Amino acid sequence: MVKKAIIPAAGYGTRGLPVTKVIPKEMFPVGAKPAIQYIVEEAFASGIEELLIIVSRAKSLIVDYFDRSLELEAFLERRNKTHLLKEEFIPSGQIYYTRQPYARGLGDAVRLGKSFAGGEPFAVLLPDDIVLHKGVPAIRQLIEHYERCGQSVVGLNKVERNELHKYGVIRGEPLDNGAYCITDMVEKPKTNPPSDLAVIGRYVFTPAIFSYLETLPSPGEEEIQLTEAIRRLAAEEGCQGKLIAGTRFDIGTADGYMSLLSAVWKER
């Protein structure tokens, strides 16, 4: 059973500058709640019991948001407005935090969760990607597939070819029910993408991923690339991709964020 998940949220958010200089993109409002709350709710709705959020020193807003505000509670009690406390999000599981001291890439952020994972399979949810779906939550879809196949699983969706340069793209052999055996993966291919299957920011990993992350970065590179670790994992131990049902929104882009706001508004 997959009961632990990691949410890497330490990045600079350069695609969202200048506003991300002071407001983490994970805290951008989507309706009445911040974007990262959608990710946390998805995790707990999928059976996750413990979350590790990777933050940086500039992301204290995230830590504060998921904590109680005793001052606010006391103020509302004095004003007889305690009914507003019902709107406060109280996580159903345990949330832990650790800092990524240097911006060394997504792979480094995941690597920091090794002791947290404790030798168990675990999920990774990237807060840039919000997946709206009225059925089974996105990460739950991958957990269920992992429980069937026993290998690490990468979330996928089909993307128009002129958009593939923005994403990691897999090469794979088709299996049943929207699954693929991954044979290769290319990060943001500028030309000749290997398929139209782009990676969504949802993963379920066996603990083996850490042994590959620890061999990185490759010579001449400063960042630890999760894509490269997955490539090595797929070649040596096997890794599957799984198409995720739902609509994916990349809130790291203005278009993606505005599209998400529109979709959430229509669902009200």
PDB file of N, CA and C in Angstrom, residues 114-205:
ATOM      1  N   LYS A 114      14.199  10.608   1.056  1.00  0.00           N
ATOM      2  CA  LYS A 114      14.574   9.197   1.218  1.00  0.00           C
ATOM      3  C   LYS A 114      14.270   8.673   2.617  1.00  0.00           C
ATOM      4  N   SER A 115      14.691   9.387   3.647  1.00  0.00           N
ATOM      5  CA  SER A 115      14.446   8.897   5.008  1.00  0.00           C
ATOM      6  C   SER A 115      12.956   8.915   5.330  1.00  0.00           C
ATOM      7  N   PHE A 116      12.238   9.881   4.788  1.00  0.00           N
ATOM      8  CA  PHE A 116      10.789   9.940   4.986  1.00  0.00           C
ATOM      9  C   PHE A 116      10.110   8.714   4.383  1.00  0.00           C
ATOM     10  N   ALA A 117      10.524   8.327   3.175  1.00  0.00           N
ATOM     11  CA  ALA A 117       9.917   7.169   2.513  1.00  0.00           C
ATOM     12  C   ALA A 117      10.165   5.888   3.298  1.00  0.00           C
ATOM     13  N   GLY A 118      11.319   5.799   3.938  1.00  0.00           N
ATOM     14  CA  GLY A 118      11.583   4.678   4.829  1.00  0.00           C
ATOM     15  C   GLY A 118      11.549   3.315   4.171  1.00  0.00           C
ATOM     16  N   GLY A 119      12.014   3.237   2.924  1.00  0.00           N
ATOM     17  CA  GLY A 119      12.053   1.948   2.245  1.00  0.00           C
ATOM     18  C   GLY A 119      10.713   1.478   1.708  1.00  0.00           C
ATOM     19  N   GLU A 120       9.712   2.353   1.706  1.00  0.00           N
ATOM     20  CA  GLU A 120       8.381   2.004   1.209  1.00  0.00           C
ATOM     21  C   GLU A 120       8.139   2.660  -0.155  1.00  0.00           C
ATOM     22  N   PRO A 121       7.208   2.133  -0.949  1.00  0.00           N
ATOM     23  CA  PRO A 121       6.802   2.848  -2.160  1.00  0.00           C
ATOM     24  C   PRO A 121       6.134   4.159  -1.762  1.00  0.00           C
ATOM     25  N   PHE A 122       6.245   5.165  -2.618  1.00  0.00           N
ATOM     26  CA  PHE A 122       5.705   6.480  -2.276  1.00  0.00           C
ATOM     27  C   PHE A 122       5.253   7.195  -3.543  1.00  0.00           C
ATOM     28  N   ALA A 123       4.396   8.180  -3.354  1.00  0.00           N
ATOM     29  CA  ALA A 123       3.902   8.988  -4.469  1.00  0.00           C
ATOM     30  C   ALA A 123       4.620  10.327  -4.496  1.00  0.00           C
ATOM     31  N   VAL A 124       4.642  10.942  -5.672  1.00  0.00           N
ATOM     32  CA  VAL A 124       5.143  12.306  -5.837  1.00  0.00           C
ATOM     33  C   VAL A 124       4.082  13.086  -6.609  1.00  0.00           C
ATOM     34  N   LEU A 125       3.715  14.249  -6.087  1.00  0.00           N
ATOM     35  CA  LEU A 125       2.749  15.117  -6.752  1.00  0.00           C
ATOM     36  C   LEU A 125       3.386  16.482  -6.952  1.00  0.00           C
ATOM     37  N   LEU A 126       3.475  16.936  -8.191  1.00  0.00           N
ATOM     38  CA  LEU A 126       4.039  18.250  -8.481  1.00  0.00           C
ATOM     39  C   LEU A 126       2.928  19.294  -8.436  1.00  0.00           C
ATOM     40  N   PRO A 127       3.091  20.345  -7.636  1.00  0.00           N
ATOM     41  CA  PRO A 127       2.011  21.323  -7.479  1.00  0.00           C
ATOM     42  C   PRO A 127       1.785  22.212  -8.690  1.00  0.00           C
ATOM     43  N   ASP A 128       2.692  22.182  -9.672  1.00  0.00           N
ATOM     44  CA  ASP A 128       2.447  22.909 -10.919  1.00  0.00           C
ATOM     45  C   ASP A 128       1.251  22.339 -11.672  1.00  0.00           C
ATOM     46  N   ASP A 129       1.008  21.050 -11.520  1.00  0.00           N
ATOM     47  CA  ASP A 129      -0.028  20.356 -12.282  1.00  0.00           C
ATOM     48  C   ASP A 129      -1.232  20.053 -11.399  1.00  0.00           C
ATOM     49  N   ILE A 130      -2.340  20.686 -11.721  1.00  0.00           N
ATOM     50  CA  ILE A 130      -3.601  20.389 -11.050  1.00  0.00           C
ATOM     51  C   ILE A 130      -4.477  19.619 -12.028  1.00  0.00           C
ATOM     52  N   VAL A 131      -4.996  18.489 -11.580  1.00  0.00           N
ATOM     53  CA  VAL A 131      -5.823  17.631 -12.432  1.00  0.00           C
ATOM     54  C   VAL A 131      -7.235  17.612 -11.868  1.00  0.00           C
ATOM     55  N   LEU A 132      -8.180  18.131 -12.649  1.00  0.00           N
ATOM     56  CA  LEU A 132      -9.582  18.114 -12.244  1.00  0.00           C
ATOM     57  C   LEU A 132     -10.257  16.880 -12.821  1.00  0.00           C
ATOM     58  N   HIS A 133     -10.895  16.128 -11.946  1.00  0.00           N
ATOM     59  CA  HIS A 133     -11.582  14.908 -12.379  1.00  0.00           C
ATOM     60  C   HIS A 133     -12.615  14.555 -11.327  1.00  0.00           C
ATOM     61  N   LYS A 134     -13.842  14.299 -11.760  1.00  0.00           N
ATOM     62  CA  LYS A 134     -14.920  14.018 -10.817  1.00  0.00           C
ATOM     63  C   LYS A 134     -14.905  12.577 -10.320  1.00  0.00           C
ATOM     64  N   GLY A 135     -14.090  11.746 -10.933  1.00  0.00           N
ATOM     65  CA  GLY A 135     -14.007  10.356 -10.518  1.00  0.00           C
ATOM     66  C   GLY A 135     -12.828  10.114  -9.601  1.00  0.00           C
ATOM     67  N   VAL A 136     -12.059   9.075  -9.892  1.00  0.00           N
ATOM     68  CA  VAL A 136     -10.912   8.695  -9.071  1.00  0.00           C
ATOM     69  C   VAL A 136      -9.821   9.764  -9.186  1.00  0.00           C
ATOM     70  N   PRO A 137      -9.285  10.278  -8.067  1.00  0.00           N
ATOM     71  CA  PRO A 137      -8.226  11.292  -8.134  1.00  0.00           C
ATOM     72  C   PRO A 137      -7.019  10.799  -8.929  1.00  0.00           C
ATOM     73  N   ALA A 138      -6.294  11.746  -9.518  1.00  0.00           N
ATOM     74  CA  ALA A 138      -5.191  11.403 -10.425  1.00  0.00           C
ATOM     75  C   ALA A 138      -4.171  10.478  -9.774  1.00  0.00           C
ATOM     76  N   ILE A 139      -3.686  10.837  -8.590  1.00  0.00           N
ATOM     77  CA  ILE A 139      -2.632  10.009  -7.996  1.00  0.00           C
ATOM     78  C   ILE A 139      -3.186   8.662  -7.554  1.00  0.00           C
ATOM     79  N   ARG A 140      -4.470   8.601  -7.226  1.00  0.00           N
ATOM     80  CA  ARG A 140      -5.072   7.314  -6.870  1.00  0.00           C
ATOM     81  C   ARG A 140      -5.085   6.376  -8.073  1.00  0.00           C
ATOM     82  N   GLN A 141      -5.289   6.937  -9.268  1.00  0.00           N
ATOM     83  CA  GLN A 141      -5.249   6.118 -10.478  1.00  0.00           C
ATOM     84  C   GLN A 141      -3.893   5.436 -10.629  1.00  0.00           C
ATOM     85  N   LEU A 142      -2.820   6.177 -10.331  1.00  0.00           N
ATOM     86  CA  LEU A 142      -1.475   5.596 -10.439  1.00  0.00           C
ATOM     87  C   LEU A 142      -1.215   4.594  -9.323  1.00  0.00           C
ATOM     88  N   ILE A 143      -1.696   4.894  -8.125  1.00  0.00           N
ATOM     89  CA  ILE A 143      -1.510   3.956  -7.012  1.00  0.00           C
ATOM     90  C   ILE A 143      -2.177   2.622  -7.333  1.00  0.00           C
ATOM     91  N   GLU A 144      -3.379   2.676  -7.873  1.00  0.00           N
ATOM     92  CA  GLU A 144      -4.084   1.438  -8.217  1.00  0.00           C
ATOM     93  C   GLU A 144      -3.338   0.662  -9.299  1.00  0.00           C
ATOM     94  N   HIS A 145      -2.749   1.389 -10.268  1.00  0.00           N
ATOM     95  CA  HIS A 145      -1.985   0.696 -11.304  1.00  0.00           C
ATOM     96  C   HIS A 145      -0.711   0.096 -10.716  1.00  0.00           C
ATOM     97  N   TYR A 146      -0.047   0.834  -9.821  1.00  0.00           N
ATOM     98  CA  TYR A 146       1.145   0.289  -9.156  1.00  0.00           C
ATOM     99  C   TYR A 146       0.805  -0.997  -8.411  1.00  0.00           C
ATOM    100  N   GLU A 147      -0.330  -1.014  -7.737  1.00  0.00           N
ATOM    101  CA  GLU A 147      -0.717  -2.206  -6.973  1.00  0.00           C
ATOM    102  C   GLU A 147      -0.946  -3.410  -7.880  1.00  0.00           C
ATOM    103  N   ARG A 148      -1.254  -3.154  -9.156  1.00  0.00           N
ATOM    104  CA  ARG A 148      -1.433  -4.255 -10.106  1.00  0.00           C
ATOM    105  C   ARG A 148      -0.114  -4.709 -10.722  1.00  0.00           C
ATOM    106  N   CYS A 149       0.755  -3.735 -11.055  1.00  0.00           N
ATOM    107  CA  CYS A 149       1.961  -4.085 -11.819  1.00  0.00           C
ATOM    108  C   CYS A 149       3.211  -4.229 -10.958  1.00  0.00           C
ATOM    109  N   GLY A 150       3.267  -3.573  -9.798  1.00  0.00           N
ATOM    110  CA  GLY A 150       4.412  -3.690  -8.907  1.00  0.00           C
ATOM    111  C   GLY A 150       5.638  -2.913  -9.333  1.00  0.00           C
ATOM    112  N   GLN A 151       5.517  -2.103 -10.405  1.00  0.00           N
ATOM    113  CA  GLN A 151       6.635  -1.277 -10.863  1.00  0.00           C
ATOM    114  C   GLN A 151       6.326   0.197 -10.629  1.00  0.00           C
ATOM    115  N   SER A 152       7.379   1.018 -10.666  1.00  0.00           N
ATOM    116  CA  SER A 152       7.176   2.458 -10.606  1.00  0.00           C
ATOM    117  C   SER A 152       6.285   2.889 -11.770  1.00  0.00           C
ATOM    118  N   VAL A 153       5.467   3.927 -11.535  1.00  0.00           N
ATOM    119  CA  VAL A 153       4.492   4.363 -12.531  1.00  0.00           C
ATOM    120  C   VAL A 153       4.568   5.880 -12.684  1.00  0.00           C
ATOM    121  N   VAL A 154       4.572   6.327 -13.942  1.00  0.00           N
ATOM    122  CA  VAL A 154       4.617   7.745 -14.283  1.00  0.00           C
ATOM    123  C   VAL A 154       3.281   8.134 -14.912  1.00  0.00           C
ATOM    124  N   GLY A 155       2.692   9.241 -14.466  1.00  0.00           N
ATOM    125  CA  GLY A 155       1.435   9.713 -15.039  1.00  0.00           C
ATOM    126  C   GLY A 155       1.642  10.339 -16.407  1.00  0.00           C
ATOM    127  N   LEU A 156       0.716  10.071 -17.330  1.00  0.00           N
ATOM    128  CA  LEU A 156       0.834  10.547 -18.709  1.00  0.00           C
ATOM    129  C   LEU A 156      -0.463  11.197 -19.172  1.00  0.00           C
ATOM    130  N   ASN A 157      -0.326  12.114 -20.148  1.00  0.00           N
ATOM    131  CA  ASN A 157      -1.475  12.514 -20.957  1.00  0.00           C
ATOM    132  C   ASN A 157      -1.005  12.825 -22.364  1.00  0.00           C
ATOM    133  N   LYS A 158      -1.933  12.745 -23.305  1.00  0.00           N
ATOM    134  CA  LYS A 158      -1.585  12.991 -24.700  1.00  0.00           C
ATOM    135  C   LYS A 158      -1.637  14.488 -24.969  1.00  0.00           C
ATOM    136  N   VAL A 159      -0.598  14.980 -25.666  1.00  0.00           N
ATOM    137  CA  VAL A 159      -0.428  16.409 -25.897  1.00  0.00           C
ATOM    138  C   VAL A 159      -0.190  16.641 -27.384  1.00  0.00           C
ATOM    139  N   GLU A 160      -0.698  17.758 -27.892  1.00  0.00           N
ATOM    140  CA  GLU A 160      -0.436  18.126 -29.284  1.00  0.00           C
ATOM    141  C   GLU A 160       1.069  18.256 -29.504  1.00  0.00           C
ATOM    142  N   ARG A 161       1.514  17.840 -30.682  1.00  0.00           N
ATOM    143  CA  ARG A 161       2.964  17.779 -30.932  1.00  0.00           C
ATOM    144  C   ARG A 161       3.639  19.139 -30.833  1.00  0.00           C
ATOM    145  N   ASN A 162       2.935  20.206 -31.163  1.00  0.00           N
ATOM    146  CA  ASN A 162       3.563  21.524 -31.068  1.00  0.00           C
ATOM    147  C   ASN A 162       3.704  22.009 -29.624  1.00  0.00           C
ATOM    148  N   GLU A 163       3.195  21.225 -28.664  1.00  0.00           N
ATOM    149  CA  GLU A 163       3.308  21.570 -27.247  1.00  0.00           C
ATOM    150  C   GLU A 163       4.278  20.664 -26.498  1.00  0.00           C
ATOM    151  N   LEU A 164       4.769  19.626 -27.167  1.00  0.00           N
ATOM    152  CA  LEU A 164       5.569  18.613 -26.473  1.00  0.00           C
ATOM    153  C   LEU A 164       6.906  19.139 -25.966  1.00  0.00           C
ATOM    154  N   HIS A 165       7.399  20.229 -26.565  1.00  0.00           N
ATOM    155  CA  HIS A 165       8.691  20.771 -26.138  1.00  0.00           C
ATOM    156  C   HIS A 165       8.645  21.332 -24.715  1.00  0.00           C
ATOM    157  N   LYS A 166       7.456  21.425 -24.139  1.00  0.00           N
ATOM    158  CA  LYS A 166       7.310  21.960 -22.784  1.00  0.00           C
ATOM    159  C   LYS A 166       7.392  20.883 -21.700  1.00  0.00           C
ATOM    160  N   TYR A 167       7.393  19.606 -22.125  1.00  0.00           N
ATOM    161  CA  TYR A 167       7.218  18.526 -21.157  1.00  0.00           C
ATOM    162  C   TYR A 167       8.255  17.424 -21.322  1.00  0.00           C
ATOM    163  N   GLY A 168       8.340  16.571 -20.310  1.00  0.00           N
ATOM    164  CA  GLY A 168       9.016  15.302 -20.489  1.00  0.00           C
ATOM    165  C   GLY A 168       8.135  14.402 -21.334  1.00  0.00           C
ATOM    166  N   VAL A 169       8.743  13.664 -22.262  1.00  0.00           N
ATOM    167  CA  VAL A 169       7.981  12.829 -23.200  1.00  0.00           C
ATOM    168  C   VAL A 169       8.580  11.427 -23.183  1.00  0.00           C
ATOM    169  N   ILE A 170       7.711  10.412 -23.153  1.00  0.00           N
ATOM    170  CA  ILE A 170       8.209   9.039 -23.090  1.00  0.00           C
ATOM    171  C   ILE A 170       8.194   8.368 -24.458  1.00  0.00           C
ATOM    172  N   ARG A 171       9.021   7.360 -24.584  1.00  0.00           N
ATOM    173  CA  ARG A 171       8.880   6.356 -25.640  1.00  0.00           C
ATOM    174  C   ARG A 171       8.477   5.072 -24.923  1.00  0.00           C
ATOM    175  N   GLY A 172       7.445   4.395 -25.421  1.00  0.00           N
ATOM    176  CA  GLY A 172       6.997   3.206 -24.712  1.00  0.00           C
ATOM    177  C   GLY A 172       6.221   2.241 -25.572  1.00  0.00           C
ATOM    178  N   GLU A 173       6.159   1.024 -25.084  1.00  0.00           N
ATOM    179  CA  GLU A 173       5.382  -0.030 -25.733  1.00  0.00           C
ATOM    180  C   GLU A 173       4.013  -0.111 -25.061  1.00  0.00           C
ATOM    181  N   PRO A 174       2.927  -0.040 -25.864  1.00  0.00           N
ATOM    182  CA  PRO A 174       1.590  -0.054 -25.263  1.00  0.00           C
ATOM    183  C   PRO A 174       1.259  -1.374 -24.582  1.00  0.00           C
ATOM    184  N   LEU A 175       0.626  -1.258 -23.418  1.00  0.00           N
ATOM    185  CA  LEU A 175       0.114  -2.407 -22.679  1.00  0.00           C
ATOM    186  C   LEU A 175      -1.413  -2.288 -22.649  1.00  0.00           C
ATOM    187  N   ASP A 176      -2.053  -2.813 -21.642  1.00  0.00           N
ATOM    188  CA  ASP A 176      -3.511  -2.730 -21.547  1.00  0.00           C
ATOM    189  C   ASP A 176      -3.951  -1.497 -20.767  1.00  0.00           C
ATOM    190  N   ASN A 177      -5.178  -1.038 -21.045  1.00  0.00           N
ATOM    191  CA  ASN A 177      -5.853  -0.020 -20.232  1.00  0.00           C
ATOM    192  C   ASN A 177      -5.062   1.272 -20.080  1.00  0.00           C
ATOM    193  N   GLY A 178      -4.513   1.760 -21.194  1.00  0.00           N
ATOM    194  CA  GLY A 178      -3.822   3.041 -21.166  1.00  0.00           C
ATOM    195  C   GLY A 178      -2.470   3.023 -20.498  1.00  0.00           C
ATOM    196  N   ALA A 179      -1.871   1.848 -20.367  1.00  0.00           N
ATOM    197  CA  ALA A 179      -0.549   1.724 -19.750  1.00  0.00           C
ATOM    198  C   ALA A 179       0.510   1.498 -20.825  1.00  0.00           C
ATOM    199  N   TYR A 180       1.745   1.881 -20.505  1.00  0.00           N
ATOM    200  CA  TYR A 180       2.876   1.733 -21.422  1.00  0.00           C
ATOM    201  C   TYR A 180       4.087   1.246 -20.645  1.00  0.00           C
ATOM    202  N   CYS A 181       4.873   0.399 -21.282  1.00  0.00           N
ATOM    203  CA  CYS A 181       6.179   0.025 -20.759  1.00  0.00           C
ATOM    204  C   CYS A 181       7.173   1.063 -21.260  1.00  0.00           C
ATOM    205  N   ILE A 182       7.732   1.855 -20.365  1.00  0.00           N
ATOM    206  CA  ILE A 182       8.614   2.952 -20.765  1.00  0.00           C
ATOM    207  C   ILE A 182       9.968   2.402 -21.193  1.00  0.00           C
ATOM    208  N   THR A 183      10.386   2.765 -22.400  1.00  0.00           N
ATOM    209  CA  THR A 183      11.697   2.363 -22.904  1.00  0.00           C
ATOM    210  C   THR A 183      12.675   3.528 -22.949  1.00  0.00           C
ATOM    211  N   ASP A 184      12.161   4.754 -22.924  1.00  0.00           N
ATOM    212  CA  ASP A 184      13.034   5.928 -22.915  1.00  0.00           C
ATOM    213  C   ASP A 184      12.196   7.137 -22.523  1.00  0.00           C
ATOM    214  N   MET A 185      12.882   8.201 -22.144  1.00  0.00           N
ATOM    215  CA  MET A 185      12.211   9.444 -21.791  1.00  0.00           C
ATOM    216  C   MET A 185      13.121  10.604 -22.155  1.00  0.00           C
ATOM    217  N   VAL A 186      12.544  11.636 -22.749  1.00  0.00           N
ATOM    218  CA  VAL A 186      13.304  12.816 -23.156  1.00  0.00           C
ATOM    219  C   VAL A 186      12.692  14.031 -22.470  1.00  0.00           C
ATOM    220  N   GLU A 187      13.528  14.850 -21.861  1.00  0.00           N
ATOM    221  CA  GLU A 187      13.056  16.051 -21.183  1.00  0.00           C
ATOM    222  C   GLU A 187      12.971  17.209 -22.175  1.00  0.00           C
ATOM    223  N   LYS A 188      11.769  17.728 -22.390  1.00  0.00           N
ATOM    224  CA  LYS A 188      11.508  18.891 -23.245  1.00  0.00           C
ATOM    225  C   LYS A 188      12.205  18.783 -24.600  1.00  0.00           C
ATOM    226  N   PRO A 189      11.828  17.802 -25.415  1.00  0.00           N
ATOM    227  CA  PRO A 189      12.486  17.622 -26.717  1.00  0.00           C
ATOM    228  C   PRO A 189      12.234  18.809 -27.644  1.00  0.00           C
ATOM    229  N   LYS A 190      13.313  19.359 -28.195  1.00  0.00           N
ATOM    230  CA  LYS A 190      13.180  20.493 -29.112  1.00  0.00           C
ATOM    231  C   LYS A 190      12.746  20.036 -30.497  1.00  0.00           C
ATOM    232  N   THR A 191      13.192  18.852 -30.889  1.00  0.00           N
ATOM    233  CA  THR A 191      12.815  18.287 -32.185  1.00  0.00           C
ATOM    234  C   THR A 191      12.576  16.789 -32.021  1.00  0.00           C
ATOM    235  N   ASN A 192      11.792  16.233 -32.913  1.00  0.00           N
ATOM    236  CA  ASN A 192      11.559  14.783 -32.986  1.00  0.00           C
ATOM    237  C   ASN A 192      11.186  14.155 -31.644  1.00  0.00           C
ATOM    238  N   PRO A 193      10.095  14.590 -31.029  1.00  0.00           N
ATOM    239  CA  PRO A 193       9.665  13.940 -29.785  1.00  0.00           C
ATOM    240  C   PRO A 193       9.357  12.469 -30.036  1.00  0.00           C
ATOM    241  N   PRO A 194       9.662  11.606 -29.083  1.00  0.00           N
ATOM    242  CA  PRO A 194       9.497  10.169 -29.301  1.00  0.00           C
ATOM    243  C   PRO A 194       8.046   9.699 -29.346  1.00  0.00           C
ATOM    244  N   SER A 195       7.103  10.527 -28.890  1.00  0.00           N
ATOM    245  CA  SER A 195       5.682  10.165 -28.917  1.00  0.00           C
ATOM    246  C   SER A 195       4.882  11.425 -28.603  1.00  0.00           C
ATOM    247  N   ASP A 196       3.584  11.262 -28.447  1.00  0.00           N
ATOM    248  CA  ASP A 196       2.746  12.372 -27.995  1.00  0.00           C
ATOM    249  C   ASP A 196       2.324  12.186 -26.541  1.00  0.00           C
ATOM    250  N   LEU A 197       3.066  11.357 -25.820  1.00  0.00           N
ATOM    251  CA  LEU A 197       2.749  11.028 -24.431  1.00  0.00           C
ATOM    252  C   LEU A 197       3.616  11.852 -23.481  1.00  0.00           C
ATOM    253  N   ALA A 198       3.029  12.897 -22.932  1.00  0.00           N
ATOM    254  CA  ALA A 198       3.754  13.795 -22.038  1.00  0.00           C
ATOM    255  C   ALA A 198       3.550  13.390 -20.582  1.00  0.00           C
ATOM    256  N   VAL A 199       4.550  13.665 -19.788  1.00  0.00           N
ATOM    257  CA  VAL A 199       4.510  13.326 -18.362  1.00  0.00           C
ATOM    258  C   VAL A 199       3.707  14.381 -17.602  1.00  0.00           C
ATOM    259  N   ILE A 200       2.738  13.919 -16.819  1.00  0.00           N
ATOM    260  CA  ILE A 200       2.033  14.762 -15.847  1.00  0.00           C
ATOM    261  C   ILE A 200       2.806  14.674 -14.530  1.00  0.00           C
ATOM    262  N   GLY A 201       2.706  15.689 -13.712  1.00  0.00           N
ATOM    263  CA  GLY A 201       3.445  15.693 -12.454  1.00  0.00           C
ATOM    264  C   GLY A 201       2.857  14.797 -11.386  1.00  0.00           C
ATOM    265  N   ARG A 202       2.680  13.523 -11.720  1.00  0.00           N
ATOM    266  CA  ARG A 202       2.210  12.517 -10.772  1.00  0.00           C
ATOM    267  C   ARG A 202       3.036  11.253 -10.977  1.00  0.00           C
ATOM    268  N   TYR A 203       3.560  10.702  -9.897  1.00  0.00           N
ATOM    269  CA  TYR A 203       4.422   9.524  -9.972  1.00  0.00           C
ATOM    270  C   TYR A 203       4.165   8.636  -8.761  1.00  0.00           C
ATOM    271  N   VAL A 204       4.375   7.338  -8.946  1.00  0.00           N
ATOM    272  CA  VAL A 204       4.498   6.406  -7.828  1.00  0.00           C
ATOM    273  C   VAL A 204       5.815   5.668  -8.024  1.00  0.00           C
ATOM    274  N   PHE A 205       6.686   5.743  -7.028  1.00  0.00           N
ATOM    275  CA  PHE A 205       8.018   5.150  -7.142  1.00  0.00           C
ATOM    276  C   PHE A 205       8.218   4.043  -6.113  1.00  0.00           C
TER     277      PHE A 205
END
